[in-house]
Coordinates of C-alpha atoms and ligand atoms in Angstrom, one line a residue:
X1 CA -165.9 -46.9 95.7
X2 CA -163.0 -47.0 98.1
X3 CA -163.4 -44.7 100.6
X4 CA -161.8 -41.5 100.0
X5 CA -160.5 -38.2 102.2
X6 CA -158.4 -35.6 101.9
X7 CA -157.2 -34.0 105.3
X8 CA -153.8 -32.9 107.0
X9 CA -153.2 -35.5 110.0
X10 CA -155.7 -38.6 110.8
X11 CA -153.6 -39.1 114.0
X12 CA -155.5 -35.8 115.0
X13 CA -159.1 -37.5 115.5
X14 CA -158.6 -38.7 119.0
X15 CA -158.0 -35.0 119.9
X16 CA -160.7 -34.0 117.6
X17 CA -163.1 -36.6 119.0
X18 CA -162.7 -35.5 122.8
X19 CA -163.9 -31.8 121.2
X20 CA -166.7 -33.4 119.7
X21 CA -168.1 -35.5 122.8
X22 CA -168.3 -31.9 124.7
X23 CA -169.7 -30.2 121.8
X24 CA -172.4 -32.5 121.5
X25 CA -173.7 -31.9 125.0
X26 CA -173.5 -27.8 123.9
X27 CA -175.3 -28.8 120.3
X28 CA -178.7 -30.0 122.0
X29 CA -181.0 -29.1 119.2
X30 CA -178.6 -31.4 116.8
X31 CA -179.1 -34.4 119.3
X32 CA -182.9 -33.6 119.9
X33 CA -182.8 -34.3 116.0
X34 CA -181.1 -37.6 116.7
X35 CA -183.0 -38.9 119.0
X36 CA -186.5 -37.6 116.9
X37 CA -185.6 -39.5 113.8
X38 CA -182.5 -41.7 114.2
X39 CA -185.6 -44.5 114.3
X40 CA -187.1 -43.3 111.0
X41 CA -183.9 -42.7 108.7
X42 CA -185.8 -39.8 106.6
X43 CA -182.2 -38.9 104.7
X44 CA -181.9 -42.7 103.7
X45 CA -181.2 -42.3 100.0
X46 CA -179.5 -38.4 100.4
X47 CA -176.1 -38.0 99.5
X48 CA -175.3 -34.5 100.6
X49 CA -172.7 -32.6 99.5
X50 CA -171.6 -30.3 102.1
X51 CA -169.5 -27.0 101.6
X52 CA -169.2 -25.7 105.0
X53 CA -166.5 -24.6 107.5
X54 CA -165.0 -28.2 108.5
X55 CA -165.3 -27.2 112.1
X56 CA -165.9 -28.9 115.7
X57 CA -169.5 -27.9 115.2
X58 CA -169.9 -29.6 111.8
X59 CA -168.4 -32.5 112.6
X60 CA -171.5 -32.8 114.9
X61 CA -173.8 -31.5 112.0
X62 CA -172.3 -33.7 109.6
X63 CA -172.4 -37.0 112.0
X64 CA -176.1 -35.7 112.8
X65 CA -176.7 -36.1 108.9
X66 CA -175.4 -39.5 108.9
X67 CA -177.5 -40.8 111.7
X68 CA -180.4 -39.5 110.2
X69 CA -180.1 -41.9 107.0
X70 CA -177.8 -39.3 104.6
X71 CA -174.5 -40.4 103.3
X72 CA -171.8 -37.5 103.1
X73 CA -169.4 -35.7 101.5
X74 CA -167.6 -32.3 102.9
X75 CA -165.2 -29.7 102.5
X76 CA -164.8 -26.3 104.0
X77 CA -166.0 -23.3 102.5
X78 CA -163.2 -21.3 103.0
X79 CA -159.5 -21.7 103.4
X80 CA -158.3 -21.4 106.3
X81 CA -161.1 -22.2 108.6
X82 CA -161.2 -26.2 109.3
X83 CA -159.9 -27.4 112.2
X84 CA -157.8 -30.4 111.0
X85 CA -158.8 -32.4 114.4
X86 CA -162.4 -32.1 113.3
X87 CA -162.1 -33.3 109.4
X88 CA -160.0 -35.6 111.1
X89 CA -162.1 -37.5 113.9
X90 CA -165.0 -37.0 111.3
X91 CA -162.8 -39.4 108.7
X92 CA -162.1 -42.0 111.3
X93 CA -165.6 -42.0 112.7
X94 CA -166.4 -45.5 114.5
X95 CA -163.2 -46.9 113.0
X96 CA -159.2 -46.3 113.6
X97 CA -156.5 -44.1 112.1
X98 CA -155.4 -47.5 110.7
X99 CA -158.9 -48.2 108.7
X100 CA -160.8 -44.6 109.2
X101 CA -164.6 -45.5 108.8
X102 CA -166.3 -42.5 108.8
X103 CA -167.3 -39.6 106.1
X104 CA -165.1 -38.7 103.3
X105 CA -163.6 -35.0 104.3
X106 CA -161.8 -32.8 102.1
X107 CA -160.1 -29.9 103.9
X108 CA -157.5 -28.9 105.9
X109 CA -156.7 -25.4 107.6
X110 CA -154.0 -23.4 105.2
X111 CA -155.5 -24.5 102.0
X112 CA -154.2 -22.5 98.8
X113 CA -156.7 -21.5 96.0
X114 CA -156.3 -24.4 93.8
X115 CA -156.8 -26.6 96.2
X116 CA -159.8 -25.5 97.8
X117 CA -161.3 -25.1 94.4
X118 CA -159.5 -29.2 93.6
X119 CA -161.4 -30.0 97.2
X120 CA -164.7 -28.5 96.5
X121 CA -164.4 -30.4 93.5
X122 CA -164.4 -33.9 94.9
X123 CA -167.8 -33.4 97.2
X124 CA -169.5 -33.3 93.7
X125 CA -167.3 -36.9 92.5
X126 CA -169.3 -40.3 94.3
X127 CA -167.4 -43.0 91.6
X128 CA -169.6 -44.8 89.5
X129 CA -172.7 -47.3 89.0
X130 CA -172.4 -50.5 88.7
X131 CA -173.2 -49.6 85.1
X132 CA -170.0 -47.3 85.0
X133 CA -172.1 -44.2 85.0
X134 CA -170.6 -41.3 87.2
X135 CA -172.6 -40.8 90.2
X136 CA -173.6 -37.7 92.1
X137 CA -174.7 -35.8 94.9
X138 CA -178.7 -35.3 95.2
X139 CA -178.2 -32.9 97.6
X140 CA -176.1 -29.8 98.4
X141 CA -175.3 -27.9 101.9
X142 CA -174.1 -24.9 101.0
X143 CA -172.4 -22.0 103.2
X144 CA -171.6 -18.8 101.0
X145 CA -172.5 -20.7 97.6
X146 CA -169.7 -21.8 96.3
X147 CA -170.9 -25.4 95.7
X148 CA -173.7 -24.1 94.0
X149 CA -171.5 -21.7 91.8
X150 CA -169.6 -24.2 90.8
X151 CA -172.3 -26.1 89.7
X152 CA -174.2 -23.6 87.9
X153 CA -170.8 -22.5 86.2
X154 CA -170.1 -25.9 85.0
X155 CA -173.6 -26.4 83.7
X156 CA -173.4 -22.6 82.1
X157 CA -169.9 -23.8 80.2
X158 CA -171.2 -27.4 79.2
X159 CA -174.2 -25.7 77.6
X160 CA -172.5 -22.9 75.8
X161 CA -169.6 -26.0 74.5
X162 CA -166.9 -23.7 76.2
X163 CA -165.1 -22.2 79.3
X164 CA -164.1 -18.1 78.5
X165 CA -160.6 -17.2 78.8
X166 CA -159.8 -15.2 81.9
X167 CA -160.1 -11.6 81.4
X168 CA -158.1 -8.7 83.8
X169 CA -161.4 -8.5 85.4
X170 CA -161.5 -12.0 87.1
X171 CA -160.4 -12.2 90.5
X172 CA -157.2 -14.8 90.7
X173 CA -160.1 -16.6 92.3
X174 CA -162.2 -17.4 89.7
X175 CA -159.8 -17.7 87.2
X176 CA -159.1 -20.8 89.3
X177 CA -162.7 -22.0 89.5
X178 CA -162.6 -21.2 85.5
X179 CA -159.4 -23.6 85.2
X180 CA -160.9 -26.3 86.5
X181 CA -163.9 -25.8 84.6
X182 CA -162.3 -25.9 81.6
X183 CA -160.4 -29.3 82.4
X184 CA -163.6 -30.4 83.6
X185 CA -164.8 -29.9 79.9
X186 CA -162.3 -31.6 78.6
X187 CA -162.5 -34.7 80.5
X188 CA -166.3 -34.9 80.4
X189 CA -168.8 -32.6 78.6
X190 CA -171.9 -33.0 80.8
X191 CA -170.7 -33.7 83.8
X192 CA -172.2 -30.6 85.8
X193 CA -175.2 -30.6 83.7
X194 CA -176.5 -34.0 85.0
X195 CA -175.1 -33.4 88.5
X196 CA -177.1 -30.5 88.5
X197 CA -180.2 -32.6 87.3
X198 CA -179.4 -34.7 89.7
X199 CA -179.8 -32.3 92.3
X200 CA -183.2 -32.1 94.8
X201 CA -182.3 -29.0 96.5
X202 CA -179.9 -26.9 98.3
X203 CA -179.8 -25.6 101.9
X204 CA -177.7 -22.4 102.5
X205 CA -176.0 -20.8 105.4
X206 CA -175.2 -17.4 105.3
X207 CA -176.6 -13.9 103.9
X208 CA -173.8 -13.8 101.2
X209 CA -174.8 -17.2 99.4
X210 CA -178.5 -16.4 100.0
X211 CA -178.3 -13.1 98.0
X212 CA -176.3 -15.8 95.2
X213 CA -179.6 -18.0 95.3
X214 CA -182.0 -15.3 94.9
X215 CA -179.6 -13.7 92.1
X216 CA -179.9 -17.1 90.4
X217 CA -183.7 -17.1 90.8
X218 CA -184.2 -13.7 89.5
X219 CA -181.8 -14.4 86.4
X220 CA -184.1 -17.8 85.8
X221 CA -180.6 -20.3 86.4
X222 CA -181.5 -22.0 89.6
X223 CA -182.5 -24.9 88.1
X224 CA -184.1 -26.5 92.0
X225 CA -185.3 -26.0 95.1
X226 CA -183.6 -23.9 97.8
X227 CA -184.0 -23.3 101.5
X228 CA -183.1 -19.8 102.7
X229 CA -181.6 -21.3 106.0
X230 CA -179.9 -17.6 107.3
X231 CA -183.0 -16.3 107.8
X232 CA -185.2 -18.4 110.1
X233 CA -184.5 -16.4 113.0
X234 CA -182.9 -18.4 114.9
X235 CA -180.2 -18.9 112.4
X236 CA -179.9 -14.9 111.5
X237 CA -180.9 -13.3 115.0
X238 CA -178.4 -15.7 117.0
X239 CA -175.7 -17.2 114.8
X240 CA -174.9 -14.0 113.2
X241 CA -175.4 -11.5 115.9
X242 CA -174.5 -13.8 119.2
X243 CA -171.9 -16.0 117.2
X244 CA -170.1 -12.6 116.2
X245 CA -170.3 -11.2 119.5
X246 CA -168.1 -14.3 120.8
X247 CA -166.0 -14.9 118.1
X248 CA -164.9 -11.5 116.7
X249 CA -162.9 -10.6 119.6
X250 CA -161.8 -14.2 119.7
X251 CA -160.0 -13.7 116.4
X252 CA -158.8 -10.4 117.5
X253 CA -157.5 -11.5 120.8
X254 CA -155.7 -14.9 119.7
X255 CA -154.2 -13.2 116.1
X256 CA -152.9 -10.1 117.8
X257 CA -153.3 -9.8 121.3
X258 CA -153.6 -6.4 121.3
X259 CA -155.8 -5.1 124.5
X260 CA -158.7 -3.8 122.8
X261 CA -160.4 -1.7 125.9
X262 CA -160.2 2.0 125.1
X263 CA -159.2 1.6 121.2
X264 CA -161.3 3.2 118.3
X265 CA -162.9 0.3 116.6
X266 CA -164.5 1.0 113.7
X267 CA -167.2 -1.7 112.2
X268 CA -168.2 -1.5 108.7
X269 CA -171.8 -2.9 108.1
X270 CA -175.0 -2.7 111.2
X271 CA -176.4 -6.2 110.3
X272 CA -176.6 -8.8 112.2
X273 CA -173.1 -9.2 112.4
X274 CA -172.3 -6.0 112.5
X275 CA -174.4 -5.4 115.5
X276 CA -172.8 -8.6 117.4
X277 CA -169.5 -7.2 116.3
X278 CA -170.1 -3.7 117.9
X279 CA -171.4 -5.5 120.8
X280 CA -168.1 -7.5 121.2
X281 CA -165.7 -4.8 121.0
X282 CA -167.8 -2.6 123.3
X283 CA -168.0 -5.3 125.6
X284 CA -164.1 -5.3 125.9
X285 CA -164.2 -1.5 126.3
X286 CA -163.7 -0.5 122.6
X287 CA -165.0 3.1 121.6
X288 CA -167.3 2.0 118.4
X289 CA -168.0 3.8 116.1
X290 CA -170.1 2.5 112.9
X291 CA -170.5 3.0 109.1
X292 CA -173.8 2.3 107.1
X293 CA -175.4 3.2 104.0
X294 CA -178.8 1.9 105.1
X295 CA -180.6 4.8 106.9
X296 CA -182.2 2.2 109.2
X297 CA -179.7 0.1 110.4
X298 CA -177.3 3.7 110.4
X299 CA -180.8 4.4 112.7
X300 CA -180.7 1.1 115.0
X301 CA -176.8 2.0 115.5
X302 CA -177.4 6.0 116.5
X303 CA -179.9 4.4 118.8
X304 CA -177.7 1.4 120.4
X305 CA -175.3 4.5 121.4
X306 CA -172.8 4.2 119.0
X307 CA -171.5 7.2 116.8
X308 CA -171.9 6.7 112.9
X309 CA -169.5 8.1 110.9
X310 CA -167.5 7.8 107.4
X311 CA -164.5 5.8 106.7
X312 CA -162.9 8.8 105.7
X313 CA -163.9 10.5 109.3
X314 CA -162.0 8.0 111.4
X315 CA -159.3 5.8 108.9
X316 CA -156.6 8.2 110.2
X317 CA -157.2 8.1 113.8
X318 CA -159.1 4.5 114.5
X319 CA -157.3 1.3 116.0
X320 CA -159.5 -1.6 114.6
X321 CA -161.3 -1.8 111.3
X322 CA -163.7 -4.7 111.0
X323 CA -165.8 -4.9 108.0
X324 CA -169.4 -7.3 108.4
X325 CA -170.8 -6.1 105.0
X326 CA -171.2 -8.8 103.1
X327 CA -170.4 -6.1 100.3
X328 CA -167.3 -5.3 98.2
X329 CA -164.8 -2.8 98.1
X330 CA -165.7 -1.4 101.5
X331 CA -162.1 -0.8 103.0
X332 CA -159.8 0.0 100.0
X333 CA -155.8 0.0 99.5
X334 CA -156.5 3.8 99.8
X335 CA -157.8 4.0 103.5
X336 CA -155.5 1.3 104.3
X337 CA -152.4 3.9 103.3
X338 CA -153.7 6.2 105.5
X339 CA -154.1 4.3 108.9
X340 CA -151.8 5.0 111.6
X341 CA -149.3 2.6 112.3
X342 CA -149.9 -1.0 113.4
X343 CA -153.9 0.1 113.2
X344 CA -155.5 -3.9 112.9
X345 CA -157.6 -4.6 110.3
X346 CA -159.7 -7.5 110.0
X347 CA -163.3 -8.7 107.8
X348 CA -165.8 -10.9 109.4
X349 CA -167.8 -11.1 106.1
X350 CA -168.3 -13.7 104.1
X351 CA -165.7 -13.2 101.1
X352 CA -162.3 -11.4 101.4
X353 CA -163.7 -8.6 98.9
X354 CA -164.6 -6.2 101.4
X355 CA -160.7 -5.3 102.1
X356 CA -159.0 -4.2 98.9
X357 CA -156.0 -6.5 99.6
X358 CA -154.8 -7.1 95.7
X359 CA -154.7 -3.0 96.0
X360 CA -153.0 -3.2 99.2
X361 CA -150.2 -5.5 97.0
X362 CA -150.1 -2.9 94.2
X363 CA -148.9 -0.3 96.6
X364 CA -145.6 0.8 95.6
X365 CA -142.7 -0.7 97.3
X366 CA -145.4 -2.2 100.1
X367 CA -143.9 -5.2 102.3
X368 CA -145.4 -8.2 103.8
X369 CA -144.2 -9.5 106.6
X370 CA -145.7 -13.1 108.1
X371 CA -146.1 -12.6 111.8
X372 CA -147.4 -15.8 112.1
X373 CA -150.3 -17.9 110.1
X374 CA -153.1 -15.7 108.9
X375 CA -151.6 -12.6 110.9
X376 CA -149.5 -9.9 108.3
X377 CA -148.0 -7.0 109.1
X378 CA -148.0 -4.7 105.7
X379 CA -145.1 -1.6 105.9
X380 CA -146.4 1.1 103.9
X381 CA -143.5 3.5 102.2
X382 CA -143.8 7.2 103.4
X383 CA -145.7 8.6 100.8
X384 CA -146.1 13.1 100.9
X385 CA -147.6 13.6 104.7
X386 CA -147.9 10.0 105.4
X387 CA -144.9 8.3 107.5
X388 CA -143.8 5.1 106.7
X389 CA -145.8 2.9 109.3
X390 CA -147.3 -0.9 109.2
X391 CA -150.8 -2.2 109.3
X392 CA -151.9 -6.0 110.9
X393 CA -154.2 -7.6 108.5
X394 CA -156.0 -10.9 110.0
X395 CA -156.6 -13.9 108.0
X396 CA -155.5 -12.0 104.4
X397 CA -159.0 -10.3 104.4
X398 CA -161.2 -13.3 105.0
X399 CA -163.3 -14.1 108.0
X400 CA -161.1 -13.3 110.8
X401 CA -163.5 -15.4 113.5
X402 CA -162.9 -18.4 111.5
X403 CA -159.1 -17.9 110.1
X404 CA -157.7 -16.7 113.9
X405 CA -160.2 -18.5 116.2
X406 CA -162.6 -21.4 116.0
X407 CA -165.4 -20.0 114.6
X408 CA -168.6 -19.6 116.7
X409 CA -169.4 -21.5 119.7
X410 CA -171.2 -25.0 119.3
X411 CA -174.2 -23.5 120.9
X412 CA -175.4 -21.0 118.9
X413 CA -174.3 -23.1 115.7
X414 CA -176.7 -25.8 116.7
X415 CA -179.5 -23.6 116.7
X416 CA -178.1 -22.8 112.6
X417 CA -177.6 -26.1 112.0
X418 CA -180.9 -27.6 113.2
X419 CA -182.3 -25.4 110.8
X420 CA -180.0 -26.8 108.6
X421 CA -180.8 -30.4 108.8
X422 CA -184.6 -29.7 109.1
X423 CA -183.6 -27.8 106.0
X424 CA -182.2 -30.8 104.4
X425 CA -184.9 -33.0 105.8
X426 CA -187.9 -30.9 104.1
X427 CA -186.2 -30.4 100.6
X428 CA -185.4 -34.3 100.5
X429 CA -188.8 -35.8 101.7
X430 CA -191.4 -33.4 100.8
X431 CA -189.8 -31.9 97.4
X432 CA -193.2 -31.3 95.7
X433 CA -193.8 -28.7 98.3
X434 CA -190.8 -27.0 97.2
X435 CA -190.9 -25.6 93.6
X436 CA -187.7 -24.4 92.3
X437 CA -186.9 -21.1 94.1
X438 CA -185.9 -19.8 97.2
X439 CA -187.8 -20.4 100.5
X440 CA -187.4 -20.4 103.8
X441 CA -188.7 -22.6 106.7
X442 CA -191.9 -22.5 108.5
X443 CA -192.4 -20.4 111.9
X444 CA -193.3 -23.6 113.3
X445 CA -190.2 -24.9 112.6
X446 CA -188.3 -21.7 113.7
X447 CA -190.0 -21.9 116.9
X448 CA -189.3 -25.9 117.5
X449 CA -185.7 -25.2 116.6
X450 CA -185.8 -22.2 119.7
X451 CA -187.6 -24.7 122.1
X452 CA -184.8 -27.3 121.8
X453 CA -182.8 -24.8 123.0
X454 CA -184.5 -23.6 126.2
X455 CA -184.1 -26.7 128.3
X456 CA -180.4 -26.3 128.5
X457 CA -180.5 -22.6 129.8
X458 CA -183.2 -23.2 132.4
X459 CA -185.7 -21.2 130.3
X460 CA -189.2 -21.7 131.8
X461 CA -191.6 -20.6 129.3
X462 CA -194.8 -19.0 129.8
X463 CA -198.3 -20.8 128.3
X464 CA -201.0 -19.1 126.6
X465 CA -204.0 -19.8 127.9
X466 CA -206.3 -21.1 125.2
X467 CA -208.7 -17.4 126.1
X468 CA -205.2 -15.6 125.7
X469 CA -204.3 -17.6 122.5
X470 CA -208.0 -16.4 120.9
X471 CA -207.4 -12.7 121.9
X472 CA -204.2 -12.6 120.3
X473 CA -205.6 -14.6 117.3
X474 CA -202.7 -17.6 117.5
X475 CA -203.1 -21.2 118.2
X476 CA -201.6 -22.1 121.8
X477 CA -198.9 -24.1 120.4
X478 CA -198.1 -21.2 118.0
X479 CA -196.6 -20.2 115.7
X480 CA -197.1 -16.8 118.1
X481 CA -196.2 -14.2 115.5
X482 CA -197.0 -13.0 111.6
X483 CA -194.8 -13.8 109.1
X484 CA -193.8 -9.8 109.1
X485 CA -192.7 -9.9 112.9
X486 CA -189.2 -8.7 112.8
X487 CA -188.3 -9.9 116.4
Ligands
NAI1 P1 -176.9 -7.8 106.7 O1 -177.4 -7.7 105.4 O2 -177.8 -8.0 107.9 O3 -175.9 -6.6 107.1 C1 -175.0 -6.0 106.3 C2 -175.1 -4.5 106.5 O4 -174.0 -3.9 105.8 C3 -176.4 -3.9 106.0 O5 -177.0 -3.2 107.0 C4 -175.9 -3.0 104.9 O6 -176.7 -1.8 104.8 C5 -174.5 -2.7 105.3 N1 -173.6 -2.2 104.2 C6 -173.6 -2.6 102.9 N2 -172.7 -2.0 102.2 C7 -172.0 -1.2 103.1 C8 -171.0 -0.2 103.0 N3 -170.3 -0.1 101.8 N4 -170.6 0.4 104.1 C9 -171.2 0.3 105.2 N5 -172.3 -0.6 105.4 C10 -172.7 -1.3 104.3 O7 -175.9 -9.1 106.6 P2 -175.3 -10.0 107.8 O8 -176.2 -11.1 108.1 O9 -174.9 -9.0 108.9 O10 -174.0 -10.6 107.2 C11 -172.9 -9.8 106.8 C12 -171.8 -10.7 106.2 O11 -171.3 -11.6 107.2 C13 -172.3 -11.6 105.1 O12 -171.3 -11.8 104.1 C14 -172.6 -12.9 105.8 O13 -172.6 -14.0 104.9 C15 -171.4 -13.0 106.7 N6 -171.6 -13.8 107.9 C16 -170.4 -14.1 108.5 C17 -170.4 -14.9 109.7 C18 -169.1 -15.3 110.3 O14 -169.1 -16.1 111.2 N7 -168.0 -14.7 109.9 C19 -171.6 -15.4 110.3 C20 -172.8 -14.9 109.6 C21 -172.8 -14.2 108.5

């Protein structure tokens, strides 16, 4: 088929290209991969597609993928975070603006909900056989699930012979994704069935789309293989914690500029990202204080010195609400009527259901004002006690690191995205190890993934001796823990 991309300016890729050359040097365990099996191609035969933040970082995963054999398709997993230099130098690849030979990308920063649905879309459309038959992808890289969902969806619809009608309790979201589902019907019965059989596997990023997979698994409608990428450790205990520690305050900084030493910041959520997101405000002099509903990450944060309290104890006097939940309905229209004036609120979770914002619309006579892209300032009416007074949302209630800034640094995302490609690598070559379900990868693997790391910090590991090894009951080139180790 003619090659295909969807993307805001192609002109871009020279700038986006200069990003990529530095990132490589900062993405060592990505190259390491290169160089281990550029030689032996194992992803000859994959055609991945990718749902993923179109980033700096994945252009390197994504050209990774390529040299290792796969053929590609992409678009971002959200809408606002690709950086339209990236998607396109990716496009252009070894050729010119003029005749672009690289991957087909579909993204660009700003998208609305129909078209990221319309994007995500055309990952899953490869043209046709020589026979005329529609071709597909055999494998997916997912970051939050959406890919999959829309798979499973389609497959759901085609078997029952029908698409619902929307009810009043869809999001305007997935009345979308049902819209296009329903066309898709229309046009072509089975499609999402056989691109679903089609399918070898999935790889997944993050916590939110790894709680989709295991939903699926429980409910007996994964229909193949998965790999639990988030929680090899050094995708979980780095990406998510020391990712979210750079880039929080990144988005903060750049979508408000608002000096964040000695403001109340309050951060929904002690996981991983919640604790890198306490970190990062701390870091900048922020008095953090912390909500839970998990008595041992409430726990962890009592003991990292910060104060945990409820919403309610705080959402008239705090400065910052960030929410890292990964849960819904966690900061609603309510609370947000309540703040004082130009308090900034902002989610670093996966999905913009955290922050009521369709409430926050509802409120009567409520205002938005565009400060600039992805930064609103909503003016609340006076209502009884409450003054009149504004509130900053970032990015419309979606991940405020990715929507205001860049995302995580290229460092810490190669450690994810090793994983990810060792991920892709397992499910595609060894597939009878992997019965349908959700898995992770091995320790061994985790710990590889670390050591291509080390080099490039000066890290001098210590050796077991082989007597040292015995006593602790471990091989000396590991793996050095239990699979219960919680590092
Ligand atoms: P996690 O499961 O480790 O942490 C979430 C924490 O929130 C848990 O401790 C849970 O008890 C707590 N929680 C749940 N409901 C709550 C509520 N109503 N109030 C207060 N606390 C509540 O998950 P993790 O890995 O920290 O991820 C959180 C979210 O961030 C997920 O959606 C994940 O996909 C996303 N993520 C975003 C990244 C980004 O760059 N923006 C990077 C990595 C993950």
């Amino acid at each position: 088929m003619s090659f295909e991309y969807q993307v805001r300016d192609l002109s871009l890729a020279e700038a986006g290209r200069h990003e990529l050359r530095l990132a490589e040097h900062e993405m060592p365990g990505l190259m390491a991969l290169r160089a281990e099996f550029g030689d032996a191609q194992p992803l000859a035969g994959a055609r991945i597609a990718g749902s993923l933040h179109m980033t700096v970082q994945t252009a390197v995963l994504i050209e990774t993928l390529v040299a290792l054999g796969a053929q590609v398709r992409w678009a971002s997993c959200n809408i606002f975070s690709t950086q339209d230099q990236a998607a396109a130098a990716v496009v252009v690849g070894k050729g010119t603006v003029e005749a672009p030979a690289g991957v087909p990308v579909f993204a660009w920063k700003g998208e609305t909900l129909e078209e990221y649905w319309a994007l995500a879309d055309r990952i899953f459309d490869w043209g046709t056989d020589p026979e005329g038959h529609r071709v597909g992808p055999n494998m997916i890289l997912d970051d939050g699930g959406d890919a999959t969902m829309l798979v499973l969806e389609g497959k759901r619809f085609e078997a029952a012979g029908a698409v619902p009608a929307t009810t009043g309790e869809d999001s305007e979201e997935y009345a979308v994704v049902l819209e296009l589902l329903r066309k898709s019907l229309a046009e072509d019965p089975q499609r999402w069935t056989r691109i679903a059989e089609g399918i070898q596997g999935v790889t997944e990023e993050t916590t939110t789309g790894v709680h989709r997979l295991a939903e699926y698994f429980r409910n007996g409608v994964l229909p193949f293989p998965s790999i639990n990428v988030n929680d090899s450790v050094t995708k979980s205990k780095f990406d998510n914690k020391y990712g979210t520690r750079h880039s929080l305050i990144d988005g903060i900084n750049r979508g408000t500029d608002v000096l964040i030493g000695g403001k109340t910041a309050v951060v929904c959520g002690y996981g991983d990202v919640g604790k890198g997101s306490a970190e990062s405000l701390r870091g900048q002099g922020a008095r953090v204080v912390v909500t839970e509903v998990d008595p041992i990450n409430a726990l962890q944060a009592a003991m990292d010195g910060y104060q945990v309290v409820r919403l309610e104890d705080v959402v008239e006097t705090a400065d910052i609400f960030i929410t890292a939940t990964g849960n819904k309905d966690v900061v609603m229209a309510s609370d947000i009527a309540r703040m004082k004036h130009q308090a900034i609120v902002g989610n670093i979770g996966h999905f913009d259901n955290e922050i009521d914002m369709a409430g926050l619309a509802r409120i009567p006579g409520v205002e938005k004002v565009e400060i600039k892209p992805q930064v609103h300032e909503w003016r609340i009416p006076a209502d009884g006690d409450v003054a009149a007074h504004s509130v900053i949302v970032l990015s419309e209630g979606r991940l405020l690191n990715l929507g205001n800034a860049t995302g995580h640094p290229s460092f810490v995302m190669s450690n994810s995205f090793t994983n990810q490609v060792l991920g892709q690598i397992e499910l595609f070559t060894k597939s009878e190890a992997y019965p349908v379900g959700v898995h992770r990868l091995g320790k061994q693997l985790d710990e590889k993934v670390a050591r291509l790391h080390l080099d490039a910090l000066g890290v001098r590991l210590t050796e077991l001796t082989k007597s040292q090894a015995d006593y602790l009951g471990v091989d000396v080139e590991g793996p050095y823990k239990p699979e219960h180790y919680r590092y």
